JSON list of C-alpha atoms in Angstrom, two decimals:
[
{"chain": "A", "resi": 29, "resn": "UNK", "atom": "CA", "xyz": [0.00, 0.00, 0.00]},
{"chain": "A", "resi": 30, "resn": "UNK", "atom": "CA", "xyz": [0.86, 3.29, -0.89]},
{"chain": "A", "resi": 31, "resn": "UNK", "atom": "CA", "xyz": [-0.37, 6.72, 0.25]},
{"chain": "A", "resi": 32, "resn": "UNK", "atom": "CA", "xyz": [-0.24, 9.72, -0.81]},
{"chain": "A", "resi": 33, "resn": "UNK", "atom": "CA", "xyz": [-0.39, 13.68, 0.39]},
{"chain": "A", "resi": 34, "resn": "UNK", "atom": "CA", "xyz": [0.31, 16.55, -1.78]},
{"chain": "A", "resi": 35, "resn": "UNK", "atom": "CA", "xyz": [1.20, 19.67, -1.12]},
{"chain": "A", "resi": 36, "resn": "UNK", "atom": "CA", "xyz": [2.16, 23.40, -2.49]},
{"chain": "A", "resi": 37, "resn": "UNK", "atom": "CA", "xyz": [-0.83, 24.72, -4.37]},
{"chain": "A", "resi": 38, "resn": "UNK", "atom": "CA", "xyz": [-1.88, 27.95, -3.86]},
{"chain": "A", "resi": 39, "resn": "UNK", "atom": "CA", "xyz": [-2.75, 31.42, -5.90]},
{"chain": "A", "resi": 40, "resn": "UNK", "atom": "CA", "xyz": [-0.18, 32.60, -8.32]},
{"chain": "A", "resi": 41, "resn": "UNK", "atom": "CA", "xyz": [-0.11, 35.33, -11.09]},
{"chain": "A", "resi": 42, "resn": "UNK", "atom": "CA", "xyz": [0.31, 34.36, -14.78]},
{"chain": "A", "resi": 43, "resn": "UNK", "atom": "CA", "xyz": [4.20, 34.12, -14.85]},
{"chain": "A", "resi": 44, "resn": "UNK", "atom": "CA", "xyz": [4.95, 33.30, -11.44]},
{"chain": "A", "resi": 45, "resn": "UNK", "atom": "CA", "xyz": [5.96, 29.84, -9.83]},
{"chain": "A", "resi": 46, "resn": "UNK", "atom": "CA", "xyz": [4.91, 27.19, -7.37]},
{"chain": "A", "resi": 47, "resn": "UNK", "atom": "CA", "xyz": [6.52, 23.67, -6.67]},
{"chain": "A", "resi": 48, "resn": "UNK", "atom": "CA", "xyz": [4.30, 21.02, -5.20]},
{"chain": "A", "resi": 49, "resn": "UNK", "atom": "CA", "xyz": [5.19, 18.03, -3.38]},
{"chain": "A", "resi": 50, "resn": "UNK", "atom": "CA", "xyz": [3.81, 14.68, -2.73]},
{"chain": "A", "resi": 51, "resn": "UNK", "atom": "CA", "xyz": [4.94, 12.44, 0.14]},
{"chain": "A", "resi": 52, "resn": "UNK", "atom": "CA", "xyz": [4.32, 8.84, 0.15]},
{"chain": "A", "resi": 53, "resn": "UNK", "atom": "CA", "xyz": [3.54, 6.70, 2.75]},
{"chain": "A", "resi": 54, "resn": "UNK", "atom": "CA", "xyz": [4.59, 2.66, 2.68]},
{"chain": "A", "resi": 55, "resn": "UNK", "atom": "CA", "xyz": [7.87, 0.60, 2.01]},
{"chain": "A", "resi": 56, "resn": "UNK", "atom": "CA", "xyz": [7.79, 0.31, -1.36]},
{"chain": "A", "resi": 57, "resn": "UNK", "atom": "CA", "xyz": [8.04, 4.29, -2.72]},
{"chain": "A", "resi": 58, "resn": "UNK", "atom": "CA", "xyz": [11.70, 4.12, -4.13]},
{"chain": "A", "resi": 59, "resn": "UNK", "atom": "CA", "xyz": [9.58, 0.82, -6.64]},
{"chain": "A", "resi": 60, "resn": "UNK", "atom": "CA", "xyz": [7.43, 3.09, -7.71]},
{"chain": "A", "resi": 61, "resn": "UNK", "atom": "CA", "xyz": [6.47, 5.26, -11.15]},
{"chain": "A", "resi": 62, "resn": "UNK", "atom": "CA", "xyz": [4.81, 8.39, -10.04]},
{"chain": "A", "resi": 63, "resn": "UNK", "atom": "CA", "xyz": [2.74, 10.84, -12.31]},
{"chain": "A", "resi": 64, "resn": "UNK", "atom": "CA", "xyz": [1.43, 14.30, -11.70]},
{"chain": "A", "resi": 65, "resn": "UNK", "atom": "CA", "xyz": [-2.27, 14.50, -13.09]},
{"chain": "A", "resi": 66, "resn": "UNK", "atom": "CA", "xyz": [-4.54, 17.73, -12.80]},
{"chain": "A", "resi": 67, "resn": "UNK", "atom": "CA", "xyz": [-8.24, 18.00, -13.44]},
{"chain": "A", "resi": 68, "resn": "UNK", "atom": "CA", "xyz": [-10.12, 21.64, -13.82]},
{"chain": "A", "resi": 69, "resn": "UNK", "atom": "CA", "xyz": [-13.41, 22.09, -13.22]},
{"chain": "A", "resi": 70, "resn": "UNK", "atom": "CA", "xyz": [-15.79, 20.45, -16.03]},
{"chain": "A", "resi": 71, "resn": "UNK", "atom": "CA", "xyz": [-12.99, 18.51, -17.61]},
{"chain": "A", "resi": 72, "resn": "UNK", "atom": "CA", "xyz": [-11.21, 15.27, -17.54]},
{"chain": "A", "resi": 73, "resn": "UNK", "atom": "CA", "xyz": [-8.16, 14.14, -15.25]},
{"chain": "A", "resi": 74, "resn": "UNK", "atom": "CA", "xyz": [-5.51, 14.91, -17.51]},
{"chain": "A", "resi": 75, "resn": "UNK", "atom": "CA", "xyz": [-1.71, 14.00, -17.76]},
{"chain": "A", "resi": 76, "resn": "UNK", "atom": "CA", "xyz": [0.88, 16.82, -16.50]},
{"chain": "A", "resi": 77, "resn": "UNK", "atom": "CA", "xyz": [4.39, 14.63, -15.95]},
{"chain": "A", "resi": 78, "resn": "UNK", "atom": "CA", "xyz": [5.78, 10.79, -15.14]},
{"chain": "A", "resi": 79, "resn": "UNK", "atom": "CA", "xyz": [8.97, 9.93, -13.63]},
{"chain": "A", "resi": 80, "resn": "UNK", "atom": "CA", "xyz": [10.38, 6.17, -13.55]},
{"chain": "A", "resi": 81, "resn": "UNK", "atom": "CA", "xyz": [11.30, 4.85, -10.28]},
{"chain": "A", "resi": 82, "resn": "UNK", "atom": "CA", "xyz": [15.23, 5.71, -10.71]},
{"chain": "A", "resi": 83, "resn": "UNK", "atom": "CA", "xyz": [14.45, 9.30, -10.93]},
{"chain": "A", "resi": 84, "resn": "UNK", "atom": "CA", "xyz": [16.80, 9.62, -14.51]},
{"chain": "A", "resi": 85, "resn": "UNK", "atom": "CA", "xyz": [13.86, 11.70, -16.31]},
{"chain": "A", "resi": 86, "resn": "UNK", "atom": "CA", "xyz": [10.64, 12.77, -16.83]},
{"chain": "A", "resi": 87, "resn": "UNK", "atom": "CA", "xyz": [8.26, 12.51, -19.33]},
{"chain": "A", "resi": 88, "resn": "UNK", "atom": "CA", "xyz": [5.76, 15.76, -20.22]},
{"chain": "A", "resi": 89, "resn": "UNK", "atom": "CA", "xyz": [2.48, 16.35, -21.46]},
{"chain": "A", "resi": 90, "resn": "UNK", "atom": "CA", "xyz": [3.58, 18.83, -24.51]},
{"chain": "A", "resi": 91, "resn": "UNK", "atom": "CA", "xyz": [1.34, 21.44, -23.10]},
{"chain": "A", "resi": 92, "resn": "UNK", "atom": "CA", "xyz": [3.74, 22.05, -20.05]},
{"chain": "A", "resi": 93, "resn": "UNK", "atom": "CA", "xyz": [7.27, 20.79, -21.34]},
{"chain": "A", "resi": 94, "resn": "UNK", "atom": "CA", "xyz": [9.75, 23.68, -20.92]},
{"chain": "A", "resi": 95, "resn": "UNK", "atom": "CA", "xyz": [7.74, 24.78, -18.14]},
{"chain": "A", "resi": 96, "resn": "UNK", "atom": "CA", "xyz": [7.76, 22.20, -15.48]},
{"chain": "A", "resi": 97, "resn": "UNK", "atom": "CA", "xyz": [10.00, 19.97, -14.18]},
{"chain": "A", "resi": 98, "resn": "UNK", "atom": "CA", "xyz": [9.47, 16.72, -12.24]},
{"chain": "A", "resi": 99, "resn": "UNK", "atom": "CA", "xyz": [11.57, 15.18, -9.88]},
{"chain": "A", "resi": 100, "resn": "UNK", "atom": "CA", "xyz": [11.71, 13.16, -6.73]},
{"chain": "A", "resi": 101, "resn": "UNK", "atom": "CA", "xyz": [13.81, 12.07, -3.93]},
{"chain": "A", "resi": 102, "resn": "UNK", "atom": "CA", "xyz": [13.86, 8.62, -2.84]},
{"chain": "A", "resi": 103, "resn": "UNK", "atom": "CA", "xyz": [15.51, 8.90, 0.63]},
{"chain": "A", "resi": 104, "resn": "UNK", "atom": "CA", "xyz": [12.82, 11.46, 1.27]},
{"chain": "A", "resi": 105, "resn": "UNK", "atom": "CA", "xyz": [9.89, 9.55, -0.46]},
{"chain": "A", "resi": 106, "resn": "UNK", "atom": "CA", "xyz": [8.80, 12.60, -2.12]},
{"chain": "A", "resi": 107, "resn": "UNK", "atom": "CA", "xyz": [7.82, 13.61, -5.67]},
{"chain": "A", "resi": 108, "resn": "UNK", "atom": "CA", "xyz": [8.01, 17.36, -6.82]},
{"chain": "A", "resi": 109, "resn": "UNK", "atom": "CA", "xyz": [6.84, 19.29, -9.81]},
{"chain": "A", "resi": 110, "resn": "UNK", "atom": "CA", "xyz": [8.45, 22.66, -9.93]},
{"chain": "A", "resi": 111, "resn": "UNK", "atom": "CA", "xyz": [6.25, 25.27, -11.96]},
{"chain": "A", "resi": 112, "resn": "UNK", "atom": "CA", "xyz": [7.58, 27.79, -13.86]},
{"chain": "A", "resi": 113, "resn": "UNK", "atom": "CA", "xyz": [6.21, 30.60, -16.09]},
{"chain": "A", "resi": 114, "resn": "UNK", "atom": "CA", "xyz": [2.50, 28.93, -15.23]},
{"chain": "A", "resi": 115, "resn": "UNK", "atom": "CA", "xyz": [-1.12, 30.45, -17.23]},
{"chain": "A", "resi": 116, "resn": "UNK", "atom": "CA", "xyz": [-4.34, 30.49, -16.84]},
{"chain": "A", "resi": 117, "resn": "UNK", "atom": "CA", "xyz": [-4.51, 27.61, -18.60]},
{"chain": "A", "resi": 118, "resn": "UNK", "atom": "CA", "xyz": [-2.72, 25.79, -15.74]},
{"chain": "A", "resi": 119, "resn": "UNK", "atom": "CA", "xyz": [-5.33, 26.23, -13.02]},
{"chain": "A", "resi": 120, "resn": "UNK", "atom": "CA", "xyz": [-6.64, 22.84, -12.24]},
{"chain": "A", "resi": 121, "resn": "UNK", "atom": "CA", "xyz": [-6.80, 20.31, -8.77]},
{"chain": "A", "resi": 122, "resn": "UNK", "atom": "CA", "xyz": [-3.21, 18.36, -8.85]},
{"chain": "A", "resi": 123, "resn": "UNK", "atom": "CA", "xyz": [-2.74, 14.97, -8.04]},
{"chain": "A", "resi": 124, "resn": "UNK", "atom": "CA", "xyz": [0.19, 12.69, -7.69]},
{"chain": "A", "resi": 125, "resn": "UNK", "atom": "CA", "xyz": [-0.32, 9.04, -8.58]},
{"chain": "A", "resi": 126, "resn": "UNK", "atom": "CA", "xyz": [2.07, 6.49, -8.32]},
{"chain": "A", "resi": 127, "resn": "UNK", "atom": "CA", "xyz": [2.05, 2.86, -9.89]},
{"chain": "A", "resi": 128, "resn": "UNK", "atom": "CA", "xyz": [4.31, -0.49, -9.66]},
{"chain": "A", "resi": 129, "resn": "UNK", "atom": "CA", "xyz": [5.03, -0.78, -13.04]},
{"chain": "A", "resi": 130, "resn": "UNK", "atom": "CA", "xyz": [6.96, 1.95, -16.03]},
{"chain": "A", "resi": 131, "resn": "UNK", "atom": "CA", "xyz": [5.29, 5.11, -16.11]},
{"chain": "A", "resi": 132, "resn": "UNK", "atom": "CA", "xyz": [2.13, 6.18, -18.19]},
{"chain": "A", "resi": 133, "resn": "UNK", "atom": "CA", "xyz": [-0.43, 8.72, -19.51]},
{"chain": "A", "resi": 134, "resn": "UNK", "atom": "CA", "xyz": [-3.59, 6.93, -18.81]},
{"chain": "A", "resi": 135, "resn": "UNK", "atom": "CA", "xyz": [-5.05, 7.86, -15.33]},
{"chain": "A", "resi": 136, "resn": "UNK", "atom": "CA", "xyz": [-6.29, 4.21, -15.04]},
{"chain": "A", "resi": 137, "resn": "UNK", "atom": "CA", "xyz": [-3.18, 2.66, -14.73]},
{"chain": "A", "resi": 138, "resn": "UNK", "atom": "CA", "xyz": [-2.07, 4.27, -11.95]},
{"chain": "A", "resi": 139, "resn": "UNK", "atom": "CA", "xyz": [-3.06, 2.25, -8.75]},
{"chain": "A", "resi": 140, "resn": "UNK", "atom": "CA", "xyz": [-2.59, 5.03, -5.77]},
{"chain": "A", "resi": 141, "resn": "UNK", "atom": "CA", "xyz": [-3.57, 8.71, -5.40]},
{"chain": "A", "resi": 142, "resn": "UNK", "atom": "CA", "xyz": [-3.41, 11.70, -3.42]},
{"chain": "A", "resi": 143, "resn": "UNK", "atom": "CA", "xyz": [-6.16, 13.84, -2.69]},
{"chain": "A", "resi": 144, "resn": "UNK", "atom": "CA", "xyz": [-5.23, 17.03, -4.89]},
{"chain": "A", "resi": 145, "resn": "UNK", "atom": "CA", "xyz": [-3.99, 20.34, -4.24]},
{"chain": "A", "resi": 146, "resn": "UNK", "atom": "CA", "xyz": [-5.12, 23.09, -5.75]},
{"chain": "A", "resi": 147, "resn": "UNK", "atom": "CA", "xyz": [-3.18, 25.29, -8.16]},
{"chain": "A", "resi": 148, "resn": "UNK", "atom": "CA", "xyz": [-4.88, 29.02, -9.55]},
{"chain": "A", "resi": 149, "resn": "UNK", "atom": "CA", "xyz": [-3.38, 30.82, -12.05]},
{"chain": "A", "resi": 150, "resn": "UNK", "atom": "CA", "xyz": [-4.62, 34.60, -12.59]},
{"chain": "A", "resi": 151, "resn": "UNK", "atom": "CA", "xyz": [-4.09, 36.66, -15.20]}
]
């Protein structure tokens, strides 16, 4: 079992920054994929970023690469996604997600989440 709490949403202005972080509860953290997911209001849970277990890179939905950066820290049991130069367009509920397999896109295949933090973007 694996559980998860995020952490580090908040209000920003278009431009500005905010890095979230998702601990993880449970032995078996450093085994695991992890994705970042968001989901605004009236639409569906989207992909944001994946990491693979070893931490070597990231992969990025092409509407944020450049922008944001995943990473995570085993030792610590935390995933991050660091925010830069975030939009309107950005404002959505964020969730971590982590799975015991490679990482993926599809929401489904992820087998734990977090509850969501909340990230507003104003213009």
């Amino acid at each position: 079992q694996v559980q998860l709490v995020e952490s580090g949403g908040g209000l920003v202005q278009a431009g500005g920054s905010l890095k979230l972080s998702c601990v993880a509860s449970g032995r078996t953290f450093s085994s695991q994929s992890m994705g970042w997911f968001r989901q605004a209001p009236g639409k569906e849970r989207e992909f944001v970023a994946a990491i693979t277990w070893r931490g070597v890179r990231g992969n990025y939905a092409d509407s944020v690469k450049g922008r944001f950066t995943i990473s995570r820290d085993n030792a610590k049991n935390t995933v991050y996604l660091q925010m830069n130069s975030l939009k309107p367009g950005d404002t959505a509920n964020y969730y971590c997600a982590a799975r015991t397999a490679s990482t993926s896109y599809t929401p489904a295949e992820y087998n734990y989440w977090g509850q969501g933090t909340q990230v507003t973007v104003s213009s």
